[in-house]
Coordinates of C-alpha atoms in Angstrom, one line a residue:
Chain F
M348 CA -5.0 -10.4 -22.1
K349 CA -2.7 -9.2 -19.3
Y350 CA -1.1 -5.9 -18.6
P351 CA 2.2 -5.2 -20.5
R352 CA 5.1 -7.2 -19.0
T353 CA 6.8 -4.2 -17.1
L354 CA 3.5 -3.1 -15.6
Q355 CA 2.7 -6.7 -14.6
N356 CA 6.1 -7.0 -12.9
L357 CA 5.4 -3.9 -10.9
I358 CA 2.0 -5.2 -9.8
E359 CA 3.7 -8.4 -8.6
C360 CA 6.3 -6.4 -6.7
F361 CA 3.6 -4.4 -4.9
Q362 CA 1.8 -7.6 -4.1
K363 CA 4.9 -8.8 -2.1
L364 CA 4.4 -6.0 0.4
P365 CA 2.5 -6.9 3.6
G366 CA -1.2 -6.4 3.5
I367 CA -1.3 -5.5 -0.2
G368 CA -3.6 -7.8 -2.3
E369 CA -4.0 -8.2 -6.0
K370 CA -6.5 -5.3 -6.4
T371 CA -4.6 -2.8 -4.3
A372 CA -1.3 -3.8 -6.0
E373 CA -2.9 -3.1 -9.4
R374 CA -4.2 0.3 -8.2
L375 CA -0.8 1.3 -6.7
A376 CA 1.1 0.2 -9.8
L377 CA -1.3 2.1 -12.1
S378 CA -1.0 5.2 -10.0
T379 CA 2.7 5.3 -10.5
L380 CA 2.0 5.8 -14.2
K381 CA 0.3 9.0 -13.4
M382 CA 3.0 10.3 -11.1
D383 CA 5.7 12.8 -12.2
Q384 CA 8.8 11.3 -13.7
E385 CA 11.0 12.8 -10.9
V386 CA 8.8 11.3 -8.1
V387 CA 9.0 7.8 -9.6
D388 CA 12.8 8.2 -10.1
V389 CA 13.2 9.2 -6.4
F390 CA 11.0 6.3 -5.4
S391 CA 13.0 3.8 -7.5
K392 CA 16.3 5.2 -6.2
S393 CA 15.1 5.2 -2.5
L394 CA 14.1 1.5 -2.8
Y395 CA 17.5 0.7 -4.1
D396 CA 19.3 2.9 -1.6
V397 CA 17.4 1.7 1.4
K398 CA 18.6 -1.9 0.8
T399 CA 22.2 -0.8 0.2
K400 CA 22.7 2.0 2.7
I401 CA 20.6 1.1 5.8
K402 CA 22.6 -1.0 8.3
K403 CA 22.1 -2.0 11.9
C404 CA 23.8 0.1 14.6
S405 CA 26.7 -1.9 15.9
I406 CA 25.8 -0.9 19.5
C407 CA 22.0 -1.1 19.7
N408 CA 20.9 -2.7 16.3
N409 CA 18.7 0.3 15.4
Y410 CA 18.6 1.3 11.7
T411 CA 21.3 3.6 10.7
E412 CA 23.3 4.8 7.6
D413 CA 26.5 5.0 9.6
D414 CA 28.2 2.5 11.9
I415 CA 26.6 3.9 15.0
C416 CA 23.0 5.3 15.1
E417 CA 22.0 8.9 16.1
I418 CA 20.8 7.9 19.5
C419 CA 23.9 6.0 20.5
K420 CA 26.0 8.9 19.4
D421 CA 24.0 11.4 21.4
D422 CA 25.9 12.3 24.6
S423 CA 23.1 14.4 26.1
R424 CA 21.0 11.2 26.7
D425 CA 21.1 9.2 30.0
Q426 CA 24.0 6.8 29.5
D427 CA 22.9 4.3 32.1
V428 CA 19.3 3.6 31.2
L429 CA 18.4 1.2 28.4
C430 CA 15.0 0.5 27.0
V431 CA 14.9 -3.0 25.5
V432 CA 12.6 -3.4 22.4
E433 CA 11.9 -6.1 20.0
D434 CA 12.2 -4.2 16.7
P435 CA 13.8 -1.0 15.5
K436 CA 10.4 0.5 14.7
N437 CA 9.5 0.4 18.4
I438 CA 12.3 2.9 19.0
M439 CA 10.5 5.4 16.8
M440 CA 7.3 5.0 18.8
F441 CA 9.1 5.9 22.0
E442 CA 10.9 8.7 20.3
K443 CA 7.6 10.2 19.2
I444 CA 6.4 10.5 22.8
G445 CA 9.8 12.2 23.5
T446 CA 9.7 11.6 27.3
F447 CA 12.3 8.8 27.4
N448 CA 15.8 10.1 27.5
G449 CA 17.9 7.0 27.9
K450 CA 19.2 4.7 25.1
Y451 CA 17.8 1.6 23.5
H452 CA 18.7 -1.9 22.7
V453 CA 16.9 -3.9 19.9
I454 CA 16.9 -7.6 20.5
N455 CA 15.4 -8.4 17.1
G456 CA 12.9 -11.1 18.1
L457 CA 11.6 -12.8 21.2
I458 CA 12.6 -16.1 22.8
S459 CA 10.2 -18.9 21.5
P460 CA 11.1 -22.5 22.4
L461 CA 8.3 -23.6 20.1
E462 CA 9.8 -22.0 17.1
G463 CA 13.3 -22.9 18.2
I464 CA 14.4 -19.4 19.0
N465 CA 16.8 -19.4 21.9
P466 CA 18.3 -16.5 23.8
E467 CA 21.5 -16.9 21.7
D468 CA 19.6 -16.5 18.5
I469 CA 18.4 -13.0 19.3
N470 CA 20.6 -10.2 20.6
I471 CA 20.4 -11.1 24.3
P472 CA 24.1 -12.1 24.9
Q473 CA 25.0 -8.8 23.2
L474 CA 22.6 -6.9 25.5
L475 CA 24.0 -8.6 28.7
E476 CA 27.6 -7.8 27.6
R477 CA 26.6 -4.2 26.9
I478 CA 25.0 -3.8 30.3
K479 CA 28.3 -4.9 31.9
K480 CA 30.5 -2.9 29.6
E481 CA 28.5 0.4 29.7
N482 CA 27.8 0.1 33.4
I483 CA 24.0 0.3 32.8
K484 CA 22.0 1.0 36.0
E485 CA 18.4 0.3 34.8
I486 CA 16.8 -1.5 32.0
I487 CA 13.2 -1.1 30.9
L488 CA 11.7 -4.1 29.1
A489 CA 9.3 -2.9 26.5
V490 CA 8.4 -6.1 24.6
K491 CA 4.8 -7.2 23.8
P492 CA 2.9 -9.0 26.5
S493 CA 2.6 -12.3 24.7
V494 CA 3.9 -15.7 25.9
E495 CA 7.2 -15.1 24.0
G496 CA 7.4 -11.5 25.4
E497 CA 6.9 -12.7 29.0
T498 CA 9.5 -15.5 28.5
T499 CA 12.0 -13.0 27.1
S500 CA 11.4 -10.6 30.0
L501 CA 11.7 -13.3 32.5
Y502 CA 14.9 -14.7 31.0
I503 CA 16.5 -11.2 30.9
S504 CA 15.5 -10.4 34.5
K505 CA 16.8 -13.8 35.7
M506 CA 20.2 -13.2 34.0
L507 CA 20.5 -9.9 35.9
Q508 CA 19.3 -11.3 39.2
N509 CA 22.6 -11.1 41.1
T510 CA 23.7 -7.8 39.7
D511 CA 22.6 -4.4 40.9
V512 CA 20.8 -3.5 37.6
I513 CA 17.2 -2.4 38.1
V514 CA 14.9 -4.2 35.8
S515 CA 11.5 -2.8 35.1
K516 CA 8.7 -3.5 32.6
I517 CA 6.3 -1.1 30.9
A518 CA 2.8 -1.1 32.4
H519 CA 0.0 -3.2 30.9
G520 CA -3.7 -2.3 31.4
V521 CA -6.7 -0.7 29.7
P522 CA -5.6 1.7 27.0
L523 CA -6.8 5.3 27.3
G524 CA -10.0 6.0 25.4
A525 CA -10.8 2.3 25.1
D526 CA -14.2 1.1 26.1
I527 CA -13.9 -1.5 28.9
D528 CA -16.6 -3.6 27.1
Y529 CA -14.1 -4.3 24.3
V530 CA -11.0 -4.9 26.3
D531 CA -9.9 -8.6 26.4
S532 CA -10.1 -10.4 29.7
L533 CA -6.4 -10.9 30.1
T534 CA -5.7 -7.2 29.8
L535 CA -8.5 -6.5 32.3
E536 CA -7.1 -9.0 34.7
L537 CA -3.7 -7.3 34.5
A538 CA -5.3 -3.9 34.9
L539 CA -7.1 -5.1 38.0
E540 CA -4.0 -6.7 39.4
N541 CA -1.9 -3.6 38.8
R542 CA -4.5 -1.2 40.2
K543 CA -3.2 2.1 41.6
K544 CA -4.4 3.7 44.8
I545 CA -5.7 7.2 44.2
S546 CA -7.1 8.0 47.7
N547 CA -6.7 6.6 51.2
G548 CA -10.4 6.7 52.0
D549 CA -9.8 9.0 54.9
Chain C
M592 CA 14.8 11.6 16.2
K593 CA 13.7 10.5 12.8
Y594 CA 14.5 7.4 10.7
P595 CA 17.8 7.6 8.7
R596 CA 17.5 9.9 5.6
T597 CA 17.2 7.1 3.0
L598 CA 14.5 5.3 5.0
Q599 CA 12.6 8.5 5.6
N600 CA 12.8 9.2 1.8
L601 CA 11.3 5.8 1.0
I602 CA 8.5 6.4 3.6
E603 CA 7.6 9.7 2.0
C604 CA 7.5 8.0 -1.5
F605 CA 5.1 5.4 -0.3
Q606 CA 3.0 8.1 1.2
K607 CA 2.5 9.6 -2.3
L608 CA 0.6 6.5 -3.4
P609 CA -3.2 6.7 -3.2
G610 CA -4.7 5.5 0.0
I611 CA -1.4 5.0 1.8
G612 CA -1.2 7.1 5.0
E613 CA 1.8 7.7 7.3
K614 CA 1.5 4.6 9.3
T615 CA 1.1 2.3 6.3
A616 CA 3.9 4.0 4.5
E617 CA 6.2 3.3 7.4
R618 CA 5.1 -0.3 7.6
L619 CA 5.7 -0.8 3.9
A620 CA 9.1 0.9 3.8
L621 CA 10.3 -1.1 6.8
S622 CA 9.1 -4.3 5.2
T623 CA 11.3 -3.7 2.2
L624 CA 14.3 -3.9 4.6
K625 CA 13.4 -7.5 5.4
M626 CA 12.9 -8.5 1.7
D627 CA 15.6 -10.3 -0.3
Q628 CA 18.1 -8.0 -2.1
E629 CA 17.0 -9.4 -5.5
V630 CA 13.3 -8.7 -4.9
V631 CA 14.0 -5.1 -4.0
D632 CA 16.2 -4.7 -7.0
V633 CA 13.5 -6.0 -9.3
F634 CA 11.0 -3.7 -7.5
S635 CA 13.3 -0.7 -8.0
K636 CA 13.9 -1.5 -11.6
S637 CA 10.2 -2.2 -12.4
L638 CA 9.3 1.2 -11.0
Y639 CA 11.9 2.8 -13.2
D640 CA 10.9 0.7 -16.3
V641 CA 7.2 1.3 -16.0
K642 CA 7.7 5.0 -16.3
T643 CA 10.1 4.8 -19.2
K644 CA 8.7 1.8 -21.2
I645 CA 4.9 2.0 -20.8
K646 CA 3.3 4.1 -23.5
K647 CA -0.3 4.6 -24.7
C648 CA -1.4 2.7 -27.7
S649 CA -1.6 5.0 -30.7
I650 CA -4.9 3.6 -31.8
C651 CA -6.9 3.0 -28.6
N652 CA -4.9 4.7 -25.8
N653 CA -4.5 1.4 -23.8
Y654 CA -1.2 0.8 -22.0
T655 CA 1.4 -0.9 -24.1
E656 CA 5.1 -1.3 -24.4
D657 CA 5.0 -1.1 -28.2
D658 CA 3.4 1.4 -30.5
I659 CA 0.2 -0.5 -30.8
C660 CA -1.3 -2.6 -28.0
E661 CA -2.0 -6.4 -28.0
I662 CA -5.7 -6.0 -28.4
C663 CA -5.5 -3.6 -31.4
K664 CA -3.0 -6.0 -33.0
D665 CA -5.3 -9.0 -32.5
D666 CA -6.9 -9.8 -35.9
S667 CA -9.2 -12.5 -34.4
R668 CA -11.2 -9.9 -32.6
D669 CA -14.4 -8.3 -34.1
Q670 CA -13.1 -5.4 -36.0
D671 CA -16.3 -3.4 -36.1
V672 CA -17.4 -3.3 -32.4
L673 CA -15.8 -0.7 -30.0
C674 CA -16.2 -0.6 -26.2
V675 CA -15.7 3.0 -25.0
V676 CA -14.1 3.2 -21.6
E677 CA -12.8 6.0 -19.4
D678 CA -9.5 4.5 -18.3
P679 CA -7.1 1.8 -19.5
K680 CA -7.8 -0.2 -16.3
N681 CA -11.4 -0.7 -17.3
I682 CA -10.2 -2.7 -20.3
M683 CA -8.6 -5.2 -17.9
M684 CA -11.9 -5.6 -16.1
F685 CA -13.8 -6.5 -19.3
E686 CA -10.9 -8.7 -20.4
K687 CA -11.2 -10.6 -17.1
I688 CA -14.8 -11.5 -17.9
G689 CA -13.6 -12.6 -21.4
T690 CA -17.0 -12.5 -23.1
F691 CA -16.4 -9.3 -25.1
N692 CA -14.5 -9.9 -28.3
G693 CA -14.5 -6.5 -29.9
K694 CA -11.9 -3.7 -29.5
Y695 CA -11.7 -0.8 -27.1
H696 CA -11.3 2.9 -27.1
V697 CA -10.0 4.7 -24.0
I698 CA -11.2 8.3 -23.8
N699 CA -9.1 9.2 -20.8
G700 CA -11.6 11.2 -18.9
L701 CA -15.2 12.4 -19.0
I702 CA -16.8 15.6 -20.3
S703 CA -17.2 18.0 -17.3
P704 CA -18.2 21.6 -18.1
L705 CA -17.8 22.5 -14.4
E706 CA -14.1 21.4 -14.5
G707 CA -13.7 22.9 -17.9
I708 CA -13.2 19.5 -19.6
N709 CA -14.6 19.7 -23.1
P710 CA -15.0 16.9 -25.7
E711 CA -11.7 18.1 -27.4
D712 CA -9.8 17.7 -24.2
I713 CA -10.4 14.0 -23.9
N714 CA -10.0 11.6 -26.8
I715 CA -13.5 12.0 -28.3
P716 CA -12.4 13.6 -31.7
Q717 CA -9.9 10.7 -32.0
L718 CA -12.8 8.2 -31.3
L719 CA -15.1 9.8 -33.9
E720 CA -12.3 9.8 -36.5
R721 CA -11.5 6.1 -35.7
I722 CA -15.2 5.1 -36.0
K723 CA -15.3 6.6 -39.5
K724 CA -11.9 5.3 -40.6
E725 CA -12.3 1.8 -39.3
N726 CA -15.9 1.5 -40.4
I727 CA -17.1 0.7 -36.9
K728 CA -20.7 -0.7 -36.8
E729 CA -21.4 -0.6 -33.1
I730 CA -20.1 1.2 -30.1
I731 CA -20.8 0.2 -26.5
L732 CA -20.5 3.0 -23.9
A733 CA -19.1 1.7 -20.7
V734 CA -18.5 4.8 -18.6
K735 CA -19.6 5.3 -15.1
P736 CA -23.2 6.5 -14.5
S737 CA -22.3 9.9 -13.0
V738 CA -23.4 13.2 -14.4
E739 CA -20.1 13.4 -16.3
G740 CA -20.6 9.9 -17.6
E741 CA -24.1 10.6 -18.8
T742 CA -23.0 13.9 -20.4
T743 CA -20.2 12.0 -22.2
S744 CA -22.5 9.2 -23.4
L745 CA -25.1 11.7 -24.6
Y746 CA -22.5 13.8 -26.5
I747 CA -21.0 10.7 -28.2
S748 CA -24.5 9.4 -29.2
K749 CA -25.5 12.8 -30.5
M750 CA -22.3 13.1 -32.6
L751 CA -23.2 9.7 -34.2
Q752 CA -26.9 10.5 -34.7
N753 CA -26.9 10.7 -38.4
T754 CA -24.6 7.8 -39.1
D755 CA -25.6 4.2 -39.1
V756 CA -23.4 3.3 -36.1
I757 CA -25.4 1.5 -33.4
V758 CA -24.7 3.1 -30.0
S759 CA -25.5 1.1 -26.8
K760 CA -24.8 1.6 -23.1
I761 CA -24.0 -1.1 -20.5
A762 CA -27.0 -1.8 -18.2
H763 CA -27.3 -0.2 -14.8
G764 CA -29.2 -1.8 -12.0
V765 CA -29.0 -3.7 -8.7
P766 CA -25.6 -5.6 -8.6
L767 CA -25.8 -9.4 -8.2
G768 CA -25.5 -10.4 -4.5
A769 CA -26.4 -7.0 -3.3
D770 CA -29.0 -6.5 -0.6
I771 CA -31.8 -4.2 -2.0
D772 CA -31.8 -2.5 1.4
Y773 CA -28.3 -1.1 0.7
V774 CA -28.7 0.0 -2.9
D775 CA -29.0 3.7 -3.4
S776 CA -32.3 5.1 -4.6
L777 CA -31.0 6.3 -8.0
T778 CA -29.7 2.8 -8.9
L779 CA -33.0 1.3 -7.7
E780 CA -34.9 3.8 -9.9
L781 CA -32.8 2.8 -12.9
A782 CA -33.3 -0.9 -12.1
L783 CA -37.1 -0.4 -12.0
E784 CA -37.1 1.7 -15.2
N785 CA -35.1 -0.9 -17.0
R786 CA -37.1 -3.9 -15.7
K787 CA -37.1 -7.0 -17.9
K788 CA -40.2 -9.1 -18.7
I789 CA -39.6 -12.7 -17.6
S790 CA -43.1 -14.1 -18.2
N791 CA -46.2 -13.0 -20.1
G792 CA -48.6 -13.8 -17.4
D793 CA -50.5 -16.2 -19.6

């Protein structure tokens, strides 16, 4: 015996979400039966809406309901600093800190020759064009420190070599609160290499 | 800056599910953006359907799309043995084993004087009536071994004391594959008390 068809369908839908296995999908689907009707209605409608209403910003590729996202519209932000990120969700992480006041550019992926992803396949040409058009003075590369991330950073900085655009990269090192025992050796190597002088030893 | 309104709504909906925190809700909501349109449509529709189509079986309280559930409709099952469970999802657990061939009765909760839940508040009167009406010969109590579970079991067996209905309870003890070191003392006590003779020592 299985669950009734509609319930089984919902369980299968939950299972399609990342990190949700059979047991959890079952638990989540059953929990919706105990929710208020209005809550489930909003849930159902939100799912539908999100797919139809959410678009990518035509300037920076961030998620937006309009043509241009809130950040690109915001004139109070620095107009000549761009933070380059891989995914729109990274924007939200920087926004939560709240100290960066420039704009963003989402490249939607990283260069990966092995997987056949070339600079043209992600939004790098669009980024380079934007830098020229908007007269950007500095770009901060905030992609993950993997082989693909490093390749992408290297490619972008090479493309901007003969311009006067400053290219920087976010710092890599031991995260705050982490026990050095548990930090991988590559991170430790980077942390050592990028050490910061705190006293002159006078 | 926050996510666009529709996306934020969806994140909040996911957060209402049990065991889903802010970070996970964000991850799940963002993942739906990358799903195919049809998958999200089915998901949205299933959520809506489940709330409107799924009802409780009028005989046993199991989930069903009809008036009477598949199990209650099934004539090939033993008509005089009832397994009493707390929640419809427990039925599915027994069905997965596949060795029980009787019917079920969901009482939808346990007696808890502390929380003001009396026998009349859960489906116990309906159970007792059904036992009489359907001429049930045996009931198996399969509720959890908590104070409330024990109270409920005791109450039901008391109510059936002067009838010829056999009342049994599923066995409690050390689960298979568990290390005795990690089993709680109450379970171990029960396991010792309910020990089974395997040889006569001849």
